[in-house]
JSON list of C-alpha atoms in Angstrom, two decimals:
[
{"chain": "A", "resi": 98, "resn": "LYS", "atom": "CA", "xyz": [-128.64, -50.17, 170.03]},
{"chain": "A", "resi": 99, "resn": "ALA", "atom": "CA", "xyz": [-131.80, -50.64, 168.00]},
{"chain": "A", "resi": 100, "resn": "GLY", "atom": "CA", "xyz": [-133.74, -53.82, 168.67]},
{"chain": "A", "resi": 101, "resn": "VAL", "atom": "CA", "xyz": [-134.98, -56.48, 166.29]},
{"chain": "A", "resi": 102, "resn": "THR", "atom": "CA", "xyz": [-137.55, -55.10, 163.89]},
{"chain": "A", "resi": 103, "resn": "GLN", "atom": "CA", "xyz": [-140.15, -56.91, 161.84]},
{"chain": "A", "resi": 104, "resn": "THR", "atom": "CA", "xyz": [-142.33, -55.75, 158.99]},
{"chain": "A", "resi": 105, "resn": "PRO", "atom": "CA", "xyz": [-145.17, -55.67, 158.45]},
{"chain": "A", "resi": 106, "resn": "ARG", "atom": "CA", "xyz": [-146.67, -55.86, 161.92]},
{"chain": "A", "resi": 107, "resn": "TYR", "atom": "CA", "xyz": [-150.07, -57.04, 160.71]},
{"chain": "A", "resi": 108, "resn": "LEU", "atom": "CA", "xyz": [-151.23, -58.84, 157.60]},
{"chain": "A", "resi": 109, "resn": "ILE", "atom": "CA", "xyz": [-154.52, -60.15, 156.34]},
{"chain": "A", "resi": 110, "resn": "LYS", "atom": "CA", "xyz": [-154.43, -62.62, 153.49]},
{"chain": "A", "resi": 111, "resn": "THR", "atom": "CA", "xyz": [-156.81, -65.11, 151.92]},
{"chain": "A", "resi": 112, "resn": "ARG", "atom": "CA", "xyz": [-156.30, -68.82, 151.44]},
{"chain": "A", "resi": 113, "resn": "GLY", "atom": "CA", "xyz": [-154.06, -69.69, 148.54]},
{"chain": "A", "resi": 114, "resn": "GLN", "atom": "CA", "xyz": [-152.13, -66.45, 148.59]},
{"chain": "A", "resi": 115, "resn": "GLN", "atom": "CA", "xyz": [-148.50, -66.15, 149.53]},
{"chain": "A", "resi": 116, "resn": "VAL", "atom": "CA", "xyz": [-146.83, -63.81, 152.01]},
{"chain": "A", "resi": 117, "resn": "THR", "atom": "CA", "xyz": [-143.33, -62.52, 152.72]},
{"chain": "A", "resi": 118, "resn": "LEU", "atom": "CA", "xyz": [-142.29, -61.34, 156.16]},
{"chain": "A", "resi": 119, "resn": "SER", "atom": "CA", "xyz": [-139.14, -59.40, 156.92]},
{"chain": "A", "resi": 120, "resn": "CYS", "atom": "CA", "xyz": [-136.84, -59.31, 159.93]},
{"chain": "A", "resi": 121, "resn": "SER", "atom": "CA", "xyz": [-133.95, -56.96, 160.62]},
{"chain": "A", "resi": 122, "resn": "PRO", "atom": "CA", "xyz": [-131.68, -58.23, 163.41]},
{"chain": "A", "resi": 123, "resn": "ILE", "atom": "CA", "xyz": [-129.79, -56.19, 165.93]},
{"chain": "A", "resi": 124, "resn": "SER", "atom": "CA", "xyz": [-126.73, -54.62, 164.34]},
{"chain": "A", "resi": 125, "resn": "GLY", "atom": "CA", "xyz": [-123.85, -57.08, 164.46]},
{"chain": "A", "resi": 126, "resn": "HIS", "atom": "CA", "xyz": [-126.05, -60.11, 164.99]},
{"chain": "A", "resi": 127, "resn": "ARG", "atom": "CA", "xyz": [-125.59, -62.75, 162.35]},
{"chain": "A", "resi": 128, "resn": "SER", "atom": "CA", "xyz": [-127.97, -65.46, 163.49]},
{"chain": "A", "resi": 129, "resn": "VAL", "atom": "CA", "xyz": [-131.68, -65.09, 162.80]},
{"chain": "A", "resi": 130, "resn": "SER", "atom": "CA", "xyz": [-134.29, -67.62, 163.88]},
{"chain": "A", "resi": 131, "resn": "TRP", "atom": "CA", "xyz": [-137.98, -67.70, 163.01]},
{"chain": "A", "resi": 132, "resn": "TYR", "atom": "CA", "xyz": [-140.80, -69.02, 165.19]},
{"chain": "A", "resi": 133, "resn": "GLN", "atom": "CA", "xyz": [-144.51, -69.49, 164.78]},
{"chain": "A", "resi": 134, "resn": "GLN", "atom": "CA", "xyz": [-146.62, -68.74, 167.85]},
{"chain": "A", "resi": 135, "resn": "THR", "atom": "CA", "xyz": [-150.19, -69.95, 168.14]},
{"chain": "A", "resi": 136, "resn": "PRO", "atom": "CA", "xyz": [-152.43, -70.38, 171.20]},
{"chain": "A", "resi": 137, "resn": "GLY", "atom": "CA", "xyz": [-152.66, -74.12, 170.64]},
{"chain": "A", "resi": 138, "resn": "GLN", "atom": "CA", "xyz": [-149.09, -74.99, 169.68]},
{"chain": "A", "resi": 139, "resn": "GLY", "atom": "CA", "xyz": [-147.06, -72.39, 171.53]},
{"chain": "A", "resi": 140, "resn": "LEU", "atom": "CA", "xyz": [-143.73, -71.27, 170.08]},
{"chain": "A", "resi": 141, "resn": "GLN", "atom": "CA", "xyz": [-142.53, -73.55, 167.31]},
{"chain": "A", "resi": 142, "resn": "PHE", "atom": "CA", "xyz": [-139.18, -73.30, 165.60]},
{"chain": "A", "resi": 143, "resn": "LEU", "atom": "CA", "xyz": [-139.29, -72.72, 161.85]},
{"chain": "A", "resi": 144, "resn": "PHE", "atom": "CA", "xyz": [-135.66, -72.25, 160.80]},
{"chain": "A", "resi": 145, "resn": "GLU", "atom": "CA", "xyz": [-132.41, -70.52, 161.63]},
{"chain": "A", "resi": 146, "resn": "TYR", "atom": "CA", "xyz": [-130.02, -68.68, 159.36]},
{"chain": "A", "resi": 147, "resn": "PHE", "atom": "CA", "xyz": [-126.42, -67.68, 159.86]},
{"chain": "A", "resi": 148, "resn": "SER", "atom": "CA", "xyz": [-124.29, -65.95, 157.26]},
{"chain": "A", "resi": 149, "resn": "GLU", "atom": "CA", "xyz": [-126.92, -66.50, 154.56]},
{"chain": "A", "resi": 150, "resn": "THR", "atom": "CA", "xyz": [-127.04, -70.26, 155.25]},
{"chain": "A", "resi": 151, "resn": "GLN", "atom": "CA", "xyz": [-129.90, -72.19, 156.75]},
{"chain": "A", "resi": 152, "resn": "ARG", "atom": "CA", "xyz": [-128.38, -74.12, 159.62]},
{"chain": "A", "resi": 153, "resn": "ASN", "atom": "CA", "xyz": [-131.45, -75.75, 161.06]},
{"chain": "A", "resi": 154, "resn": "LYS", "atom": "CA", "xyz": [-135.04, -76.33, 160.14]},
{"chain": "A", "resi": 155, "resn": "GLY", "atom": "CA", "xyz": [-138.12, -77.25, 162.14]},
{"chain": "A", "resi": 156, "resn": "ASN", "atom": "CA", "xyz": [-140.94, -79.58, 161.21]},
{"chain": "A", "resi": 157, "resn": "PHE", "atom": "CA", "xyz": [-142.92, -77.38, 158.88]},
{"chain": "A", "resi": 158, "resn": "PRO", "atom": "CA", "xyz": [-144.04, -78.13, 155.32]},
{"chain": "A", "resi": 159, "resn": "GLY", "atom": "CA", "xyz": [-142.09, -76.91, 152.34]},
{"chain": "A", "resi": 160, "resn": "ARG", "atom": "CA", "xyz": [-144.56, -74.05, 151.91]},
{"chain": "A", "resi": 161, "resn": "PHE", "atom": "CA", "xyz": [-142.53, -72.30, 154.58]},
{"chain": "A", "resi": 162, "resn": "SER", "atom": "CA", "xyz": [-139.20, -71.03, 153.34]},
{"chain": "A", "resi": 163, "resn": "GLY", "atom": "CA", "xyz": [-136.73, -68.38, 154.24]},
{"chain": "A", "resi": 164, "resn": "ARG", "atom": "CA", "xyz": [-133.53, -66.68, 153.30]},
{"chain": "A", "resi": 165, "resn": "GLN", "atom": "CA", "xyz": [-130.95, -64.35, 154.72]},
{"chain": "A", "resi": 166, "resn": "PHE", "atom": "CA", "xyz": [-129.15, -61.55, 153.00]},
{"chain": "A", "resi": 167, "resn": "SER", "atom": "CA", "xyz": [-125.55, -60.44, 153.30]},
{"chain": "A", "resi": 168, "resn": "ASN", "atom": "CA", "xyz": [-126.56, -57.69, 155.75]},
{"chain": "A", "resi": 169, "resn": "SER", "atom": "CA", "xyz": [-128.13, -60.41, 157.97]},
{"chain": "A", "resi": 170, "resn": "ARG", "atom": "CA", "xyz": [-131.68, -59.26, 157.28]},
{"chain": "A", "resi": 171, "resn": "SER", "atom": "CA", "xyz": [-133.94, -62.22, 156.81]},
{"chain": "A", "resi": 172, "resn": "GLU", "atom": "CA", "xyz": [-137.21, -62.95, 155.08]},
{"chain": "A", "resi": 173, "resn": "MET", "atom": "CA", "xyz": [-139.60, -65.81, 155.39]},
{"chain": "A", "resi": 174, "resn": "ASN", "atom": "CA", "xyz": [-142.14, -66.77, 152.80]},
{"chain": "A", "resi": 175, "resn": "VAL", "atom": "CA", "xyz": [-145.29, -68.81, 153.12]},
{"chain": "A", "resi": 176, "resn": "SER", "atom": "CA", "xyz": [-146.87, -69.97, 149.91]},
{"chain": "A", "resi": 177, "resn": "THR", "atom": "CA", "xyz": [-150.38, -71.30, 149.32]},
{"chain": "A", "resi": 178, "resn": "LEU", "atom": "CA", "xyz": [-151.64, -69.99, 152.64]},
{"chain": "A", "resi": 179, "resn": "GLU", "atom": "CA", "xyz": [-153.97, -72.11, 154.73]},
{"chain": "A", "resi": 180, "resn": "LEU", "atom": "CA", "xyz": [-156.30, -71.04, 157.51]},
{"chain": "A", "resi": 181, "resn": "GLY", "atom": "CA", "xyz": [-154.04, -72.81, 160.01]},
{"chain": "A", "resi": 182, "resn": "ASP", "atom": "CA", "xyz": [-151.16, -70.51, 159.10]},
{"chain": "A", "resi": 183, "resn": "SER", "atom": "CA", "xyz": [-152.82, -67.72, 161.05]},
{"chain": "A", "resi": 184, "resn": "ALA", "atom": "CA", "xyz": [-150.35, -66.98, 163.82]},
{"chain": "A", "resi": 185, "resn": "LEU", "atom": "CA", "xyz": [-147.84, -64.57, 165.26]},
{"chain": "A", "resi": 186, "resn": "TYR", "atom": "CA", "xyz": [-144.52, -64.97, 163.45]},
{"chain": "A", "resi": 187, "resn": "LEU", "atom": "CA", "xyz": [-141.55, -64.00, 165.56]},
{"chain": "A", "resi": 188, "resn": "CYS", "atom": "CA", "xyz": [-137.97, -63.66, 164.59]},
{"chain": "A", "resi": 189, "resn": "ALA", "atom": "CA", "xyz": [-135.07, -63.58, 167.02]},
{"chain": "A", "resi": 190, "resn": "SER", "atom": "CA", "xyz": [-131.46, -62.65, 166.55]},
{"chain": "A", "resi": 191, "resn": "SER", "atom": "CA", "xyz": [-128.22, -63.44, 168.32]},
{"chain": "A", "resi": 192, "resn": "PHE", "atom": "CA", "xyz": [-124.60, -62.74, 167.65]},
{"chain": "A", "resi": 193, "resn": "ARG", "atom": "CA", "xyz": [-123.51, -66.16, 166.58]},
{"chain": "A", "resi": 194, "resn": "VAL", "atom": "CA", "xyz": [-125.32, -69.19, 167.94]},
{"chain": "A", "resi": 195, "resn": "VAL", "atom": "CA", "xyz": [-128.52, -69.83, 169.81]},
{"chain": "A", "resi": 196, "resn": "GLY", "atom": "CA", "xyz": [-126.57, -70.48, 173.00]},
{"chain": "A", "resi": 197, "resn": "GLU", "atom": "CA", "xyz": [-126.08, -66.78, 173.20]},
{"chain": "A", "resi": 198, "resn": "THR", "atom": "CA", "xyz": [-128.91, -64.52, 174.25]},
{"chain": "A", "resi": 199, "resn": "GLN", "atom": "CA", "xyz": [-131.65, -64.38, 171.66]},
{"chain": "A", "resi": 200, "resn": "TYR", "atom": "CA", "xyz": [-133.57, -61.17, 171.25]},
{"chain": "A", "resi": 201, "resn": "PHE", "atom": "CA", "xyz": [-137.05, -61.30, 169.79]},
{"chain": "A", "resi": 202, "resn": "GLY", "atom": "CA", "xyz": [-138.73, -58.88, 167.45]},
{"chain": "A", "resi": 203, "resn": "PRO", "atom": "CA", "xyz": [-142.31, -57.65, 168.00]},
{"chain": "A", "resi": 204, "resn": "GLY", "atom": "CA", "xyz": [-143.68, -60.20, 165.55]},
{"chain": "A", "resi": 205, "resn": "THR", "atom": "CA", "xyz": [-145.90, -60.12, 162.49]},
{"chain": "A", "resi": 206, "resn": "ARG", "atom": "CA", "xyz": [-149.48, -61.13, 163.13]},
{"chain": "A", "resi": 207, "resn": "LEU", "atom": "CA", "xyz": [-150.84, -62.97, 160.11]},
{"chain": "A", "resi": 208, "resn": "LEU", "atom": "CA", "xyz": [-154.52, -63.63, 159.66]},
{"chain": "A", "resi": 209, "resn": "VAL", "atom": "CA", "xyz": [-155.58, -65.94, 156.85]},
{"chain": "A", "resi": 210, "resn": "LEU", "atom": "CA", "xyz": [-159.22, -65.73, 155.83]},
{"chain": "B", "resi": 140, "resn": "GLY", "atom": "CA", "xyz": [-135.77, -84.40, 168.29]},
{"chain": "B", "resi": 141, "resn": "GLU", "atom": "CA", "xyz": [-135.89, -82.43, 171.48]},
{"chain": "B", "resi": 142, "resn": "ASN", "atom": "CA", "xyz": [-139.13, -82.29, 173.45]},
{"chain": "B", "resi": 143, "resn": "VAL", "atom": "CA", "xyz": [-139.73, -79.87, 176.31]},
{"chain": "B", "resi": 144, "resn": "GLU", "atom": "CA", "xyz": [-142.60, -80.29, 178.74]},
{"chain": "B", "resi": 145, "resn": "GLN", "atom": "CA", "xyz": [-143.63, -77.44, 181.02]},
{"chain": "B", "resi": 146, "resn": "HIS", "atom": "CA", "xyz": [-145.84, -77.44, 184.11]},
{"chain": "B", "resi": 147, "resn": "PRO", "atom": "CA", "xyz": [-148.12, -76.05, 185.29]},
{"chain": "B", "resi": 148, "resn": "SER", "atom": "CA", "xyz": [-149.95, -74.43, 182.40]},
{"chain": "B", "resi": 149, "resn": "THR", "atom": "CA", "xyz": [-151.50, -71.86, 184.75]},
{"chain": "B", "resi": 150, "resn": "LEU", "atom": "CA", "xyz": [-150.37, -70.67, 188.14]},
{"chain": "B", "resi": 151, "resn": "SER", "atom": "CA", "xyz": [-152.05, -68.22, 190.48]},
{"chain": "B", "resi": 152, "resn": "VAL", "atom": "CA", "xyz": [-150.20, -66.90, 193.51]},
{"chain": "B", "resi": 153, "resn": "GLN", "atom": "CA", "xyz": [-150.75, -64.11, 195.97]},
{"chain": "B", "resi": 154, "resn": "GLU", "atom": "CA", "xyz": [-148.47, -61.13, 195.93]},
{"chain": "B", "resi": 155, "resn": "GLY", "atom": "CA", "xyz": [-145.39, -61.84, 197.99]},
{"chain": "B", "resi": 156, "resn": "ASP", "atom": "CA", "xyz": [-145.58, -65.60, 197.59]},
{"chain": "B", "resi": 157, "resn": "SER", "atom": "CA", "xyz": [-143.14, -67.67, 195.56]},
{"chain": "B", "resi": 158, "resn": "ALA", "atom": "CA", "xyz": [-143.85, -69.24, 192.18]},
{"chain": "B", "resi": 159, "resn": "VAL", "atom": "CA", "xyz": [-142.16, -72.30, 190.72]},
{"chain": "B", "resi": 160, "resn": "ILE", "atom": "CA", "xyz": [-142.39, -73.47, 187.11]},
{"chain": "B", "resi": 161, "resn": "LYS", "atom": "CA", "xyz": [-140.90, -76.78, 186.05]},
{"chain": "B", "resi": 162, "resn": "CYS", "atom": "CA", "xyz": [-139.66, -78.07, 182.71]},
{"chain": "B", "resi": 163, "resn": "THR", "atom": "CA", "xyz": [-138.29, -81.38, 181.55]},
{"chain": "B", "resi": 164, "resn": "TYR", "atom": "CA", "xyz": [-136.35, -82.03, 178.36]},
{"chain": "B", "resi": 165, "resn": "SER", "atom": "CA", "xyz": [-135.63, -85.19, 176.41]},
{"chain": "B", "resi": 166, "resn": "ASP", "atom": "CA", "xyz": [-132.33, -84.61, 174.59]},
{"chain": "B", "resi": 167, "resn": "SER", "atom": "CA", "xyz": [-129.39, -85.23, 176.88]},
{"chain": "B", "resi": 168, "resn": "ALA", "atom": "CA", "xyz": [-127.22, -83.21, 174.46]},
{"chain": "B", "resi": 169, "resn": "SER", "atom": "CA", "xyz": [-129.13, -80.01, 175.28]},
{"chain": "B", "resi": 170, "resn": "ASN", "atom": "CA", "xyz": [-126.81, -77.60, 177.00]},
{"chain": "B", "resi": 171, "resn": "TYR", "atom": "CA", "xyz": [-128.49, -74.19, 177.12]},
{"chain": "B", "resi": 172, "resn": "PHE", "atom": "CA", "xyz": [-131.75, -73.41, 178.93]},
{"chain": "B", "resi": 173, "resn": "PRO", "atom": "CA", "xyz": [-133.26, -69.92, 178.70]},
{"chain": "B", "resi": 174, "resn": "TRP", "atom": "CA", "xyz": [-136.46, -68.63, 180.26]},
{"chain": "B", "resi": 175, "resn": "TYR", "atom": "CA", "xyz": [-138.59, -66.02, 178.55]},
{"chain": "B", "resi": 176, "resn": "LYS", "atom": "CA", "xyz": [-141.36, -63.80, 179.87]},
{"chain": "B", "resi": 177, "resn": "GLN", "atom": "CA", "xyz": [-144.07, -62.67, 177.51]},
{"chain": "B", "resi": 178, "resn": "GLU", "atom": "CA", "xyz": [-146.55, -60.02, 178.57]},
{"chain": "B", "resi": 179, "resn": "LEU", "atom": "CA", "xyz": [-149.82, -59.70, 176.73]},
{"chain": "B", "resi": 180, "resn": "GLY", "atom": "CA", "xyz": [-149.30, -58.34, 173.24]},
{"chain": "B", "resi": 181, "resn": "LYS", "atom": "CA", "xyz": [-145.54, -58.05, 173.65]},
{"chain": "B", "resi": 182, "resn": "ARG", "atom": "CA", "xyz": [-142.51, -59.95, 172.47]},
{"chain": "B", "resi": 183, "resn": "PRO", "atom": "CA", "xyz": [-140.84, -62.66, 174.58]},
{"chain": "B", "resi": 184, "resn": "GLN", "atom": "CA", "xyz": [-138.09, -61.23, 176.75]},
{"chain": "B", "resi": 185, "resn": "LEU", "atom": "CA", "xyz": [-135.21, -63.27, 178.13]},
{"chain": "B", "resi": 186, "resn": "ILE", "atom": "CA", "xyz": [-135.25, -63.13, 181.92]},
{"chain": "B", "resi": 187, "resn": "ILE", "atom": "CA", "xyz": [-132.60, -65.67, 182.86]},
{"chain": "B", "resi": 188, "resn": "ASP", "atom": "CA", "xyz": [-130.68, -68.54, 181.32]},
{"chain": "B", "resi": 189, "resn": "ILE", "atom": "CA", "xyz": [-128.44, -71.36, 182.48]},
{"chain": "B", "resi": 190, "resn": "ARG", "atom": "CA", "xyz": [-125.89, -73.60, 180.84]},
{"chain": "B", "resi": 191, "resn": "SER", "atom": "CA", "xyz": [-125.39, -77.27, 181.49]},
{"chain": "B", "resi": 192, "resn": "ASN", "atom": "CA", "xyz": [-122.15, -76.76, 183.40]},
{"chain": "B", "resi": 193, "resn": "VAL", "atom": "CA", "xyz": [-123.98, -74.78, 186.09]},
{"chain": "B", "resi": 194, "resn": "GLY", "atom": "CA", "xyz": [-126.50, -76.11, 188.60]},
{"chain": "B", "resi": 195, "resn": "GLU", "atom": "CA", "xyz": [-128.10, -72.86, 189.73]},
{"chain": "B", "resi": 196, "resn": "LYS", "atom": "CA", "xyz": [-128.18, -69.22, 188.78]},
{"chain": "B", "resi": 197, "resn": "LYS", "atom": "CA", "xyz": [-129.79, -66.27, 190.53]},
{"chain": "B", "resi": 198, "resn": "ASP", "atom": "CA", "xyz": [-130.70, -62.77, 189.50]},
{"chain": "B", "resi": 199, "resn": "GLN", "atom": "CA", "xyz": [-132.40, -60.80, 192.26]},
{"chain": "B", "resi": 200, "resn": "ARG", "atom": "CA", "xyz": [-135.85, -62.41, 192.77]},
{"chain": "B", "resi": 201, "resn": "ILE", "atom": "CA", "xyz": [-135.41, -64.92, 189.97]},
{"chain": "B", "resi": 202, "resn": "ALA", "atom": "CA", "xyz": [-133.47, -68.18, 190.09]},
{"chain": "B", "resi": 203, "resn": "VAL", "atom": "CA", "xyz": [-133.13, -71.16, 187.82]},
{"chain": "B", "resi": 204, "resn": "THR", "atom": "CA", "xyz": [-131.97, -74.63, 188.83]},
{"chain": "B", "resi": 205, "resn": "LEU", "atom": "CA", "xyz": [-130.85, -77.42, 186.52]},
{"chain": "B", "resi": 206, "resn": "ASN", "atom": "CA", "xyz": [-130.68, -81.14, 187.19]},
{"chain": "B", "resi": 207, "resn": "LYS", "atom": "CA", "xyz": [-128.88, -82.72, 184.25]},
{"chain": "B", "resi": 208, "resn": "THR", "atom": "CA", "xyz": [-129.28, -86.25, 185.53]},
{"chain": "B", "resi": 209, "resn": "ALA", "atom": "CA", "xyz": [-133.03, -85.95, 185.76]},
{"chain": "B", "resi": 210, "resn": "LYS", "atom": "CA", "xyz": [-133.18, -83.67, 182.71]},
{"chain": "B", "resi": 211, "resn": "HIS", "atom": "CA", "xyz": [-135.28, -81.03, 184.35]},
{"chain": "B", "resi": 212, "resn": "PHE", "atom": "CA", "xyz": [-134.92, -77.36, 185.17]},
{"chain": "B", "resi": 213, "resn": "SER", "atom": "CA", "xyz": [-137.05, -74.96, 187.15]},
{"chain": "B", "resi": 214, "resn": "LEU", "atom": "CA", "xyz": [-137.75, -71.26, 187.43]},
{"chain": "B", "resi": 215, "resn": "HIS", "atom": "CA", "xyz": [-138.22, -69.81, 190.89]},
{"chain": "B", "resi": 216, "resn": "ILE", "atom": "CA", "xyz": [-139.67, -66.35, 191.45]},
{"chain": "B", "resi": 217, "resn": "THR", "atom": "CA", "xyz": [-139.67, -65.09, 195.02]},
{"chain": "B", "resi": 218, "resn": "GLU", "atom": "CA", "xyz": [-141.64, -62.20, 196.51]},
{"chain": "B", "resi": 219, "resn": "THR", "atom": "CA", "xyz": [-143.91, -62.08, 193.49]},
{"chain": "B", "resi": 220, "resn": "GLN", "atom": "CA", "xyz": [-145.33, -58.76, 192.37]},
{"chain": "B", "resi": 221, "resn": "PRO", "atom": "CA", "xyz": [-148.29, -57.93, 190.10]},
{"chain": "B", "resi": 222, "resn": "GLU", "atom": "CA", "xyz": [-145.88, -57.00, 187.31]},
{"chain": "B", "resi": 223, "resn": "ASP", "atom": "CA", "xyz": [-144.65, -60.60, 187.31]},
{"chain": "B", "resi": 224, "resn": "SER", "atom": "CA", "xyz": [-148.00, -61.59, 185.78]},
{"chain": "B", "resi": 225, "resn": "ALA", "atom": "CA", "xyz": [-147.24, -62.90, 182.28]},
{"chain": "B", "resi": 226, "resn": "VAL", "atom": "CA", "xyz": [-146.70, -66.08, 180.32]},
{"chain": "B", "resi": 227, "resn": "TYR", "atom": "CA", "xyz": [-143.38, -67.75, 181.00]},
{"chain": "B", "resi": 228, "resn": "PHE", "atom": "CA", "xyz": [-141.68, -70.08, 178.52]},
{"chain": "B", "resi": 229, "resn": "CYS", "atom": "CA", "xyz": [-138.80, -72.41, 179.15]},
{"chain": "B", "resi": 230, "resn": "ALA", "atom": "CA", "xyz": [-136.63, -73.59, 176.28]},
{"chain": "B", "resi": 231, "resn": "ALA", "atom": "CA", "xyz": [-133.82, -75.99, 175.60]},
{"chain": "B", "resi": 232, "resn": "SER", "atom": "CA", "xyz": [-131.11, -75.77, 173.00]},
{"chain": "B", "resi": 233, "resn": "THR", "atom": "CA", "xyz": [-128.33, -77.93, 171.75]},
{"chain": "B", "resi": 234, "resn": "ASP", "atom": "CA", "xyz": [-125.53, -75.55, 170.94]},
{"chain": "B", "resi": 235, "resn": "THR", "atom": "CA", "xyz": [-122.88, -77.30, 168.92]},
{"chain": "B", "resi": 236, "resn": "GLY", "atom": "CA", "xyz": [-121.37, -74.09, 167.66]},
{"chain": "B", "resi": 237, "resn": "THR", "atom": "CA", "xyz": [-122.44, -74.87, 164.12]},
{"chain": "B", "resi": 238, "resn": "ALA", "atom": "CA", "xyz": [-126.12, -75.63, 164.46]},
{"chain": "B", "resi": 239, "resn": "SER", "atom": "CA", "xyz": [-128.76, -74.26, 166.75]},
{"chain": "B", "resi": 240, "resn": "LYS", "atom": "CA", "xyz": [-132.40, -74.73, 167.57]},
{"chain": "B", "resi": 241, "resn": "LEU", "atom": "CA", "xyz": [-134.47, -73.62, 170.52]},
{"chain": "B", "resi": 242, "resn": "THR", "atom": "CA", "xyz": [-137.31, -75.90, 171.56]},
{"chain": "B", "resi": 243, "resn": "PHE", "atom": "CA", "xyz": [-139.88, -74.18, 173.76]},
{"chain": "B", "resi": 244, "resn": "GLY", "atom": "CA", "xyz": [-142.20, -75.48, 176.41]},
{"chain": "B", "resi": 245, "resn": "THR", "atom": "CA", "xyz": [-145.89, -74.75, 176.05]},
{"chain": "B", "resi": 246, "resn": "GLY", "atom": "CA", "xyz": [-145.85, -71.86, 178.51]},
{"chain": "B", "resi": 247, "resn": "THR", "atom": "CA", "xyz": [-147.13, -71.11, 182.01]},
{"chain": "B", "resi": 248, "resn": "ARG", "atom": "CA", "xyz": [-149.58, -68.30, 182.59]},
{"chain": "B", "resi": 249, "resn": "LEU", "atom": "CA", "xyz": [-148.66, -66.75, 185.94]},
{"chain": "B", "resi": 250, "resn": "GLN", "atom": "CA", "xyz": [-151.17, -64.53, 187.66]},
{"chain": "B", "resi": 251, "resn": "VAL", "atom": "CA", "xyz": [-150.14, -62.63, 190.76]},
{"chain": "B", "resi": 252, "resn": "THR", "atom": "CA", "xyz": [-153.13, -61.47, 192.75]},
{"chain": "B", "resi": 253, "resn": "LEU", "atom": "CA", "xyz": [-153.22, -58.71, 195.32]}
]
């Protein structure tokens, strides 16, 4: 079974730009969560989608948004990028709810200059 | 919201010794507690998890214990090997069946020396 995939793997953007990251979950998984990982803040929850609906959201500004498609693939968008948005963005998928095993993708490393 | 504290932030042990990492959580409704291992440059990998109706779970050299009353859980690695060197994250989740969110600890960098 193919694992969670994320594209692109690396991105360099400048302040003020926007970026869209993509996540394809494991086949059959319907829950997709997004996390931001930074050396200073660790792994922080962004949001979780299930069946195209956002079920939970972390404490991030409205510049961070996401969506999920009918095939469970998910995208997250960050608008008006700031230097502090530089991080590794990880998505994770599970079959139904977070209480089931979550499998992480390799992440997208975003650098904002 | 949920808050998870993890200690220590770094841990160095000699090969063959045991390592213990401790986490505390704040939300008494949390009912699922996974542990992830992240090697340098790689994705977090689930190594063991425990639910609130279980006090202890073992998988070969790895064990996790949960004390619901005290709201803390621990990871125990016995007979450590160099390949155990990584960053370990604990997490807590409230799984209501309709909403979900994993809150992670800040990580423990484990170094196993020869």
